[in-house]
């Protein structure tokens, strides 16, 4: 992935947490990075409380940075989401690097899976046989 990247999607998530509980969990996630090489990298993200929906709090992710910035804590962000998202809910985080590389995560409660980006031609993986 490149040094600079952009968040392609700004997902919204449902959580069983109250707004205060959510903000406390977010602060704890930020505090855990103090003194590490990732310190400060979660601070570019912000969560906007959108209200209640079917008994769940709904938060929209926003970014407090230029369109192209350093998303070095993207995996930490994914772990945070997996810890607070409501059971049965899903979320996709997707990033585009300055070099054109894509990476992302499929997230549900306590589960993170890396999204694979495979070059395809006619539904088949692109490899040296096409050259």
mmCIF file of C-alpha atoms in Angstrom, residues 29-30 32-45 70-77:
data_model
loop_
_atom_site.group_PDB
_atom_site.id
_atom_site.type_symbol
_atom_site.label_atom_id
_atom_site.label_comp_id
_atom_site.label_asym_id
_atom_site.label_seq_id
_atom_site.Cartn_x
_atom_site.Cartn_y
_atom_site.Cartn_z
ATOM 1 C CA UNK A 29 -8.909 2.502 21.413
ATOM 2 C CA UNK A 30 -7.045 5.784 20.857
ATOM 3 C CA UNK A 32 -4.084 2.070 23.538
ATOM 4 C CA UNK A 33 -1.936 3.534 20.749
ATOM 5 C CA UNK A 34 -0.158 6.071 22.959
ATOM 6 C CA UNK A 35 3.564 5.353 22.940
ATOM 7 C CA UNK A 36 3.365 3.122 19.840
ATOM 8 C CA UNK A 37 4.270 3.884 16.225
ATOM 9 C CA UNK A 38 0.515 4.224 15.539
ATOM 10 C CA UNK A 39 -0.028 6.979 18.105
ATOM 11 C CA UNK A 40 -2.294 9.663 16.687
ATOM 12 C CA UNK A 41 -3.316 7.766 13.564
ATOM 13 C CA UNK A 42 -6.839 7.010 14.807
ATOM 14 C CA UNK A 43 -7.355 10.692 15.556
ATOM 15 C CA UNK A 44 -8.071 11.420 11.883
ATOM 16 C CA UNK A 45 -11.337 9.505 12.250
ATOM 17 C CA UNK A 70 -1.964 8.207 6.025
ATOM 18 C CA UNK A 71 -4.317 5.414 7.088
ATOM 19 C CA UNK A 72 -1.682 3.434 8.957
ATOM 20 C CA UNK A 73 -4.151 2.450 11.693
ATOM 21 C CA UNK A 74 -6.703 0.972 9.277
ATOM 22 C CA UNK A 75 -6.477 -2.467 10.877
ATOM 23 C CA UNK A 76 -6.830 -0.959 14.359
ATOM 24 C CA UNK A 77 -9.933 0.863 13.109
#
